[in-house]
mmCIF file of C-alpha atoms and ligand atoms in Angstrom:
data_model
loop_
_atom_site.group_PDB
_atom_site.id
_atom_site.type_symbol
_atom_site.label_atom_id
_atom_site.label_comp_id
_atom_site.label_asym_id
_atom_site.label_seq_id
_atom_site.Cartn_x
_atom_site.Cartn_y
_atom_site.Cartn_z
ATOM 1 C CA MET R 1 -19.986 -5.258 -3.187
ATOM 2 C CA ALA R 2 -18.545 -4.799 -6.714
ATOM 3 C CA GLY R 3 -16.285 -2.783 -8.493
ATOM 4 C CA PHE R 4 -13.994 -0.816 -6.450
ATOM 5 C CA ASP R 5 -15.844 -0.997 -3.047
ATOM 6 C CA ASP R 6 -15.101 -4.897 -3.456
ATOM 7 C CA PRO R 7 -11.628 -5.171 -1.050
ATOM 8 C CA ALA R 8 -10.795 -8.248 -3.431
ATOM 9 C CA PHE R 9 -11.500 -6.266 -6.700
ATOM 10 C CA TYR R 10 -7.650 -4.737 -6.998
ATOM 11 C CA GLY R 11 -6.067 -7.948 -6.643
ATOM 12 C CA ASP R 12 -8.315 -10.018 -8.183
ATOM 13 C CA ARG R 13 -7.680 -7.956 -11.491
ATOM 14 C CA TRP R 14 -3.918 -7.323 -10.993
ATOM 15 C CA ALA R 15 -3.059 -10.636 -9.618
ATOM 16 C CA GLY R 16 -1.867 -12.110 -12.958
ATOM 17 C CA VAL R 17 0.269 -9.352 -13.849
ATOM 18 C CA TYR R 18 1.344 -7.673 -10.689
ATOM 19 C CA ASP R 19 4.889 -8.988 -10.228
ATOM 20 C CA GLU R 20 5.605 -8.729 -13.706
ATOM 21 C CA HIS R 21 4.425 -4.824 -13.783
ATOM 22 C CA HIS R 22 6.479 -4.038 -10.528
ATOM 23 C CA ALA R 23 9.622 -6.251 -11.057
ATOM 24 C CA GLY R 24 11.490 -2.771 -11.060
ATOM 25 C CA MET R 25 10.771 -1.926 -7.629
ATOM 26 C CA ASP R 26 13.651 -3.270 -5.553
ATOM 27 C CA PRO R 27 11.713 -4.214 -1.983
ATOM 28 C CA ALA R 28 15.681 -4.209 -0.206
ATOM 29 C CA PRO R 29 15.600 -0.666 1.505
ATOM 30 C CA ALA R 30 11.849 -1.398 2.803
ATOM 31 C CA VAL R 31 13.079 -4.855 4.125
ATOM 32 C CA GLU R 32 16.063 -3.489 5.883
ATOM 33 C CA PHE R 33 13.882 -0.682 7.503
ATOM 34 C CA LEU R 34 11.066 -3.372 8.765
ATOM 35 C CA ALA R 35 13.746 -5.682 9.889
ATOM 36 C CA GLY R 36 15.399 -3.068 12.272
ATOM 37 C CA LEU R 37 12.119 -2.241 13.920
ATOM 38 C CA ALA R 38 10.626 -6.298 14.181
ATOM 39 C CA GLY R 39 13.814 -7.329 16.300
ATOM 40 C CA ASP R 40 12.803 -11.274 17.118
ATOM 41 C CA ARG R 41 8.829 -10.206 17.554
ATOM 42 C CA LEU R 42 5.774 -11.162 15.345
ATOM 43 C CA VAL R 43 5.225 -8.966 12.464
ATOM 44 C CA LEU R 44 2.139 -8.360 10.490
ATOM 45 C CA GLU R 45 1.833 -7.008 6.857
ATOM 46 C CA LEU R 46 -1.553 -5.712 5.740
ATOM 47 C CA ALA R 47 -1.988 -6.169 2.047
ATOM 48 C CA ILE R 48 0.674 -8.655 1.663
ATOM 49 C CA GLY R 49 -0.226 -9.355 -1.642
ATOM 50 C CA THR R 50 2.158 -11.508 -3.563
ATOM 51 C CA GLY R 51 5.010 -11.511 -0.918
ATOM 52 C CA ARG R 52 7.304 -8.823 -2.670
ATOM 53 C CA VAL R 53 8.313 -7.321 0.906
ATOM 54 C CA ALA R 54 7.457 -10.187 2.944
ATOM 55 C CA LEU R 55 9.199 -13.037 1.391
ATOM 56 C CA PRO R 56 12.443 -11.194 1.907
ATOM 57 C CA LEU R 57 11.679 -10.531 5.488
ATOM 58 C CA ALA R 58 10.783 -13.845 6.020
ATOM 59 C CA GLY R 59 14.121 -15.165 4.865
ATOM 60 C CA ARG R 60 15.564 -12.701 7.378
ATOM 61 C CA GLY R 61 14.353 -15.199 10.193
ATOM 62 C CA ILE R 62 11.567 -12.815 10.885
ATOM 63 C CA ALA R 63 7.939 -14.338 11.825
ATOM 64 C CA VAL R 64 5.670 -12.617 9.221
ATOM 65 C CA GLU R 65 2.012 -12.851 9.020
ATOM 66 C CA GLY R 66 -0.400 -11.315 6.238
ATOM 67 C CA ILE R 67 -3.657 -10.029 5.549
ATOM 68 C CA ASP R 68 -5.044 -9.607 1.919
ATOM 69 C CA ALA R 69 -8.538 -9.681 0.559
ATOM 70 C CA SER R 70 -7.715 -11.438 -2.844
ATOM 71 C CA GLU R 71 -7.332 -15.070 -3.048
ATOM 72 C CA ALA R 72 -5.833 -14.580 -6.365
ATOM 73 C CA MET R 73 -2.982 -12.420 -4.898
ATOM 74 C CA VAL R 74 -2.256 -14.831 -1.918
ATOM 75 C CA ALA R 75 -2.318 -17.740 -4.401
ATOM 76 C CA ARG R 76 0.799 -16.153 -6.181
ATOM 77 C CA LEU R 77 2.467 -15.782 -2.894
ATOM 78 C CA ARG R 78 1.943 -19.475 -2.095
ATOM 79 C CA ALA R 79 3.370 -20.347 -5.480
ATOM 80 C CA LYS R 80 6.786 -18.994 -4.517
ATOM 81 C CA PRO R 81 9.541 -20.453 -2.451
ATOM 82 C CA GLY R 82 8.579 -20.030 1.242
ATOM 83 C CA GLY R 83 5.309 -18.760 0.178
ATOM 84 C CA GLU R 84 3.583 -21.616 1.882
ATOM 85 C CA SER R 85 4.881 -20.941 5.421
ATOM 86 C CA ILE R 86 3.678 -17.351 5.549
ATOM 87 C CA PRO R 87 0.294 -17.482 7.428
ATOM 88 C CA VAL R 88 -2.134 -15.187 5.739
ATOM 89 C CA VAL R 89 -5.943 -14.366 6.420
ATOM 90 C CA ILE R 90 -8.045 -13.874 3.705
ATOM 91 C CA GLY R 91 -9.922 -10.346 4.845
ATOM 92 C CA ASP R 92 -10.268 -6.606 5.185
ATOM 93 C CA MET R 93 -7.101 -4.898 6.294
ATOM 94 C CA ALA R 94 -9.283 -2.112 7.512
ATOM 95 C CA GLN R 95 -10.859 -4.671 10.275
ATOM 96 C CA VAL R 96 -7.476 -6.186 10.755
ATOM 97 C CA PRO R 97 -8.785 -9.793 11.104
ATOM 98 C CA ALA R 98 -5.639 -10.921 13.340
ATOM 99 C CA SER R 99 -5.134 -11.321 17.018
ATOM 100 C CA GLY R 100 -1.369 -10.344 17.304
ATOM 101 C CA PRO R 101 -0.045 -9.059 19.654
ATOM 102 C CA PHE R 102 2.553 -7.671 17.168
ATOM 103 C CA ARG R 103 5.474 -5.710 17.733
ATOM 104 C CA LEU R 104 5.409 -4.405 14.023
ATOM 105 C CA VAL R 105 2.525 -3.968 11.518
ATOM 106 C CA TYR R 106 3.394 -2.415 8.099
ATOM 107 C CA LEU R 107 1.553 -1.467 5.244
ATOM 108 C CA VAL R 108 3.799 -0.357 2.242
ATOM 109 C CA PHE R 109 3.088 0.871 -1.603
ATOM 110 C CA ASN R 110 0.274 3.482 -0.743
ATOM 111 C CA ALA R 111 -1.842 0.372 0.128
ATOM 112 C CA LEU R 112 -3.440 2.353 2.716
ATOM 113 C CA PHE R 113 -4.936 4.476 0.243
ATOM 114 C CA GLY R 114 -6.507 1.828 -1.530
ATOM 115 C CA LEU R 115 -9.273 1.915 1.335
ATOM 116 C CA LEU R 116 -11.639 4.508 -0.340
ATOM 117 C CA SER R 117 -12.678 6.573 2.379
ATOM 118 C CA GLN R 118 -11.247 8.533 5.507
ATOM 119 C CA ALA R 119 -13.513 6.395 7.727
ATOM 120 C CA ARG R 120 -12.205 3.083 6.315
ATOM 121 C CA GLN R 121 -8.562 4.349 6.960
ATOM 122 C CA ALA R 122 -9.290 5.689 10.393
ATOM 123 C CA GLU R 123 -11.027 2.182 11.026
ATOM 124 C CA CYS R 124 -7.828 0.793 9.831
ATOM 125 C CA PHE R 125 -5.600 2.922 12.261
ATOM 126 C CA GLY R 126 -8.049 1.727 15.075
ATOM 127 C CA ASN R 127 -7.799 -1.846 14.437
ATOM 128 C CA VAL R 128 -4.388 -1.771 14.144
ATOM 129 C CA ALA R 129 -3.869 -0.246 17.667
ATOM 130 C CA ARG R 130 -5.578 -3.162 19.055
ATOM 131 C CA VAL R 131 -3.246 -5.739 17.764
ATOM 132 C CA LEU R 132 -0.258 -4.157 18.406
ATOM 133 C CA ASP R 133 1.964 -4.486 21.694
ATOM 134 C CA PRO R 134 2.496 -1.352 23.841
ATOM 135 C CA GLY R 135 5.183 0.295 22.493
ATOM 136 C CA GLY R 136 4.644 -1.541 19.218
ATOM 137 C CA VAL R 137 4.755 0.408 15.790
ATOM 138 C CA PHE R 138 2.745 0.757 12.651
ATOM 139 C CA VAL R 139 4.927 1.666 9.400
ATOM 140 C CA ILE R 140 3.213 3.327 6.527
ATOM 141 C CA GLU R 141 4.727 4.103 3.107
ATOM 142 C CA CYS R 142 2.427 6.875 0.913
ATOM 143 C CA PHE R 143 3.011 9.057 -1.621
ATOM 144 C CA VAL R 144 2.320 12.850 -0.869
ATOM 145 C CA PRO R 145 -0.376 14.135 -2.896
ATOM 146 C CA ASP R 146 0.599 16.014 -6.197
ATOM 147 C CA LEU R 147 -2.348 17.756 -7.340
ATOM 148 C CA ALA R 148 -0.023 19.542 -10.194
ATOM 149 C CA ARG R 149 -0.159 16.452 -12.008
ATOM 150 C CA PHE R 150 -3.587 16.798 -13.002
ATOM 151 C CA ASP R 151 -4.687 19.399 -15.456
ATOM 152 C CA ARG R 152 -8.857 19.923 -14.945
ATOM 153 C CA GLY R 153 -9.240 16.897 -13.058
ATOM 154 C CA GLN R 154 -7.641 14.777 -15.639
ATOM 155 C CA ARG R 155 -4.141 13.175 -16.540
ATOM 156 C CA VAL R 156 -3.125 11.010 -19.628
ATOM 157 C CA GLN R 157 0.369 9.702 -19.711
ATOM 158 C CA ALA R 158 2.164 7.381 -22.343
ATOM 159 C CA ARG R 159 3.904 5.281 -20.020
ATOM 160 C CA ALA R 160 5.685 2.659 -22.818
ATOM 161 C CA VAL R 161 5.639 2.401 -26.466
ATOM 162 C CA THR R 162 7.418 -0.524 -28.213
ATOM 163 C CA GLU R 163 7.181 -1.521 -31.798
ATOM 164 C CA ASP R 164 4.177 -4.114 -30.700
ATOM 165 C CA SER R 165 2.466 -2.351 -27.783
ATOM 166 C CA ALA R 166 1.721 0.647 -25.840
ATOM 167 C CA ILE R 167 0.927 1.259 -22.258
ATOM 168 C CA ILE R 168 -1.186 4.321 -21.271
ATOM 169 C CA GLU R 169 -2.414 5.708 -18.090
ATOM 170 C CA LEU R 170 -5.579 7.336 -17.986
ATOM 171 C CA SER R 171 -6.546 9.006 -14.815
ATOM 172 C CA ARG R 172 -9.425 11.092 -13.193
ATOM 173 C CA HIS R 173 -8.787 13.233 -10.059
ATOM 174 C CA ASP R 174 -11.919 14.263 -7.721
ATOM 175 C CA VAL R 175 -10.828 16.643 -5.464
ATOM 176 C CA ALA R 176 -13.854 16.846 -3.330
ATOM 177 C CA GLN R 177 -13.739 13.210 -2.573
ATOM 178 C CA GLN R 178 -9.408 12.928 -2.623
ATOM 179 C CA ARG R 179 -10.168 10.082 -5.199
ATOM 180 C CA ILE R 180 -7.951 9.305 -8.197
ATOM 181 C CA THR R 181 -9.414 6.716 -10.221
ATOM 182 C CA THR R 182 -7.032 5.195 -12.916
ATOM 183 C CA GLN R 183 -6.973 2.875 -15.690
ATOM 184 C CA ILE R 184 -3.439 1.418 -17.122
ATOM 185 C CA VAL R 185 -4.435 0.422 -20.400
ATOM 186 C CA THR R 186 -2.128 -1.976 -22.399
ATOM 187 C CA LEU R 187 -2.533 -2.226 -26.309
ATOM 188 C CA ASP R 188 -0.803 -5.245 -27.939
ATOM 189 C CA GLY R 189 -1.153 -8.274 -30.423
ATOM 190 C CA GLN R 190 -3.724 -9.713 -27.989
ATOM 191 C CA GLY R 191 -6.034 -6.727 -27.775
ATOM 192 C CA THR R 192 -6.827 -4.121 -25.025
ATOM 193 C CA HIS R 193 -6.318 -4.788 -21.335
ATOM 194 C CA LEU R 194 -7.830 -2.862 -18.705
ATOM 195 C CA ARG R 195 -5.811 -2.442 -15.364
ATOM 196 C CA PRO R 196 -7.874 -0.478 -12.644
ATOM 197 C CA VAL R 197 -6.823 1.558 -9.627
ATOM 198 C CA ALA R 198 -8.590 3.389 -7.077
ATOM 199 C CA LEU R 199 -7.001 5.521 -4.266
ATOM 200 C CA ARG R 200 -8.571 7.674 -1.861
ATOM 201 C CA TYR R 201 -5.210 10.005 -0.862
ATOM 202 C CA SER R 202 -4.982 11.511 2.820
ATOM 203 C CA TRP R 203 -2.305 14.135 3.679
ATOM 204 C CA PRO R 204 0.238 13.598 6.131
ATOM 205 C CA GLY R 205 -1.096 15.693 8.734
ATOM 206 C CA GLU R 206 -4.662 13.971 8.127
ATOM 207 C CA LEU R 207 -2.955 10.390 8.554
ATOM 208 C CA ASP R 208 -1.110 11.793 11.768
ATOM 209 C CA LEU R 209 -4.761 12.586 13.214
ATOM 210 C CA MET R 210 -6.329 9.297 12.268
ATOM 211 C CA ALA R 211 -3.302 7.819 13.923
ATOM 212 C CA GLN R 212 -3.702 10.151 17.021
ATOM 213 C CA GLN R 213 -7.429 9.259 17.341
ATOM 214 C CA ALA R 214 -6.358 5.512 17.321
ATOM 215 C CA GLY R 215 -3.861 6.236 20.280
ATOM 216 C CA LEU R 216 -1.081 6.199 18.052
ATOM 217 C CA GLN R 217 1.724 8.732 18.086
ATOM 218 C CA LEU R 218 4.078 9.845 15.063
ATOM 219 C CA ARG R 219 7.233 8.778 16.247
ATOM 220 C CA GLU R 220 9.358 9.286 13.083
ATOM 221 C CA ARG R 221 8.910 10.561 9.452
ATOM 222 C CA TYR R 222 11.355 10.028 6.506
ATOM 223 C CA GLY R 223 11.178 10.934 3.000
ATOM 224 C CA ASP R 224 11.896 7.358 1.965
ATOM 225 C CA TRP R 225 13.146 3.638 3.301
ATOM 226 C CA ASP R 226 16.713 5.043 3.398
ATOM 227 C CA ARG R 227 15.709 7.697 6.035
ATOM 228 C CA ARG R 228 16.318 10.859 4.034
ATOM 229 C CA PRO R 229 14.611 13.819 5.411
ATOM 230 C CA PHE R 230 10.965 14.340 4.963
ATOM 231 C CA ASP R 231 10.684 18.038 3.674
ATOM 232 C CA SER R 232 8.472 20.118 1.320
ATOM 233 C CA SER R 233 10.316 18.577 -1.980
ATOM 234 C CA SER R 234 9.661 14.861 -0.559
ATOM 235 C CA ARG R 235 7.194 12.884 -3.311
ATOM 236 C CA GLY R 236 6.497 10.247 -0.029
ATOM 237 C CA HIS R 237 6.910 9.055 3.333
ATOM 238 C CA VAL R 238 7.576 6.457 5.824
ATOM 239 C CA SER R 239 5.914 7.172 8.912
ATOM 240 C CA VAL R 240 6.321 5.383 12.043
ATOM 241 C CA TYR R 241 3.599 5.420 14.525
ATOM 242 C CA GLN R 242 3.713 4.164 18.213
ATOM 243 C CA ARG R 243 1.172 2.775 20.337
ATOM 244 C CA ASP R 244 1.050 4.736 23.746
HETATM 245 C C1 LIG U 1 -0.626 -2.685 -4.536
HETATM 246 S S1 LIG U 1 -0.846 -4.271 -3.665
HETATM 247 C C2 LIG U 1 0.396 -4.177 -2.535
HETATM 248 C C3 LIG U 1 1.197 -5.360 -2.344
HETATM 249 C C4 LIG U 1 2.195 -5.693 -1.661
HETATM 250 N N1 LIG U 1 2.044 -5.224 -0.365
HETATM 251 C C5 LIG U 1 3.327 -4.924 -2.138
HETATM 252 O O1 LIG U 1 4.070 -4.085 -1.644
HETATM 253 O O2 LIG U 1 3.765 -5.524 -3.385
HETATM 254 C C6 LIG U 1 -2.226 -3.839 -2.831
HETATM 255 C C7 LIG U 1 -2.562 -4.982 -2.253
HETATM 256 O O3 LIG U 1 -3.955 -4.794 -1.426
HETATM 257 C C8 LIG U 1 -4.952 -5.508 -1.287
HETATM 258 N N2 LIG U 1 -5.958 -4.916 -1.071
HETATM 259 C C9 LIG U 1 -6.701 -4.107 -1.507
HETATM 260 N N3 LIG U 1 -7.931 -3.410 -0.584
HETATM 261 C C10 LIG U 1 -7.429 -4.688 0.275
HETATM 262 C C11 LIG U 1 -8.380 -4.421 1.541
HETATM 263 N N4 LIG U 1 -9.422 -3.651 1.820
HETATM 264 N N5 LIG U 1 -8.302 -5.654 2.289
HETATM 265 C C12 LIG U 1 -7.018 -6.736 2.250
HETATM 266 N N6 LIG U 1 -6.182 -6.251 1.245
HETATM 267 C C13 LIG U 1 -6.564 -5.426 0.368
HETATM 268 C C14 LIG U 1 -4.697 -6.303 -2.819
HETATM 269 O O4 LIG U 1 -5.294 -7.338 -2.945
HETATM 270 C C15 LIG U 1 -3.327 -6.174 -3.132
HETATM 271 O O5 LIG U 1 -2.669 -7.249 -2.693
#
């Protein structure tokens, strides 16, 4: 496999700058929400990355394990205080290479959409159900697709402009594949840097059907980690699926 179809591709390309690019994202509301569901039981983060959420969760005394496809992302996690003590399997989150059983499995920051087909996302739901305790929950955080962002299948956005640099986001939207392919391009004194992202989005109802087919039922859905109501103005959702 090469390029976007390689599970390690995103992480290997982003690991060097991931924390810097996402420094403005506060994990605290997610950590508070997830800690409330974990209790004193074992927890699994799919696509654990550099530990943005897992490290503060583990810091609260919760036993967290992780899966990630990218050795480079996990090396960043390992280099942080407490990172060495979180067990991480390098592997494909669609296959969930873990045994559990877990009280809580979670997948935040739209990472489910990094599985680039409906079949791969459904496979992930099925394997999460396999490793959950009866009554255990799967929590996902996803954006709600906003197709109005695109003009005839494309979007160009100036994300940051300074005296010495510019960051431009270039996206193509394939409505038939439900896929958005993006390059975040940084132009600076060192040259041009390409940071690629490919996502296959799913609608909330589509996710609920994948969950049902896996034996998971939607228990709660919120507009964000602070439990604001989910409604037609919500730009994202936090959904809690429970194993039968
Ligand atoms: C947007 S980052 C999220 C990292 C972390 N969960 C966070 O919230 O900061 C996406 C992560 O998914 C990982 N990833 C992408 N595809 C994967 C796959 N098929 N299996 C396992 N990990 C994958 C990447 O390596 C990367 O660490």
